[in-house]
Amino acid sequence: MTGFLPENPGVIDVEDVAEIRRLHFVEKATVSELAKQFKLSRPTIRKHL
């Protein structure tokens, strides 16, 4: 069943991590808001902060 899984499951781009950090520390976005926006879990967001 190809096409159902992402190409690199569990891999977050460096650009996404930078954007998550910028939104949190500069724009004051909450961890929950970031988790919804990036479709990641809250523990994953916290790990990258």
mmCIF file of C-alpha atoms in Angstrom:
data_model
loop_
_atom_site.group_PDB
_atom_site.id
_atom_site.type_symbol
_atom_site.label_atom_id
_atom_site.label_comp_id
_atom_site.label_asym_id
_atom_site.label_seq_id
_atom_site.Cartn_x
_atom_site.Cartn_y
_atom_site.Cartn_z
ATOM 1 C CA MET A 1 0.000 0.000 0.000
ATOM 2 C CA THR A 2 2.282 2.741 -1.148
ATOM 3 C CA GLY A 3 1.218 6.324 -0.808
ATOM 4 C CA PHE A 4 -0.251 6.007 2.667
ATOM 5 C CA LEU A 5 2.931 6.753 4.601
ATOM 6 C CA PRO A 6 4.988 9.933 4.431
ATOM 7 C CA GLU A 7 8.363 9.663 2.721
ATOM 8 C CA ASN A 8 10.328 10.151 5.946
ATOM 9 C CA PRO A 9 8.113 9.403 8.928
ATOM 10 C CA GLY A 10 9.272 11.113 12.093
ATOM 11 C CA VAL A 11 11.628 13.509 10.336
ATOM 12 C CA ILE A 12 11.151 17.233 10.881
ATOM 13 C CA ASP A 13 12.909 19.670 8.562
ATOM 14 C CA VAL A 14 15.431 22.088 10.040
ATOM 15 C CA GLU A 15 13.360 24.931 8.591
ATOM 16 C CA ASP A 16 10.289 23.704 10.488
ATOM 17 C CA VAL A 17 12.234 23.556 13.756
ATOM 18 C CA ALA A 18 13.485 27.111 13.177
ATOM 19 C CA GLU A 19 9.943 28.290 12.442
ATOM 20 C CA ILE A 20 8.582 26.545 15.563
ATOM 21 C CA ARG A 21 11.252 28.223 17.710
ATOM 22 C CA ARG A 22 10.646 31.630 16.114
ATOM 23 C CA LEU A 23 6.888 31.438 16.566
ATOM 24 C CA HIS A 24 7.244 30.380 20.189
ATOM 25 C CA PHE A 25 9.929 32.795 21.352
ATOM 26 C CA VAL A 26 9.203 35.828 19.164
ATOM 27 C CA GLU A 27 5.477 35.596 18.375
ATOM 28 C CA LYS A 28 4.644 34.007 21.770
ATOM 29 C CA ALA A 29 2.685 31.101 20.251
ATOM 30 C CA THR A 30 1.772 28.381 22.754
ATOM 31 C CA VAL A 31 2.916 24.784 22.477
ATOM 32 C CA SER A 32 -0.675 23.684 21.809
ATOM 33 C CA GLU A 33 -1.082 26.219 18.999
ATOM 34 C CA LEU A 34 2.159 25.076 17.402
ATOM 35 C CA ALA A 35 1.184 21.416 17.708
ATOM 36 C CA LYS A 36 -2.049 22.075 15.828
ATOM 37 C CA GLN A 37 -0.400 24.247 13.200
ATOM 38 C CA PHE A 38 2.418 21.792 12.402
ATOM 39 C CA LYS A 39 0.327 18.643 13.026
ATOM 40 C CA LEU A 40 2.810 17.363 15.599
ATOM 41 C CA SER A 41 2.367 16.223 19.175
ATOM 42 C CA ARG A 42 2.935 18.610 22.061
ATOM 43 C CA PRO A 43 5.861 16.541 23.421
ATOM 44 C CA THR A 44 7.533 16.755 20.000
ATOM 45 C CA ILE A 45 7.111 20.538 19.968
ATOM 46 C CA ARG A 46 8.526 20.779 23.511
ATOM 47 C CA LYS A 47 11.504 18.623 22.546
ATOM 48 C CA HIS A 48 12.446 20.993 19.732
ATOM 49 C CA LEU A 49 12.084 24.106 21.876
#
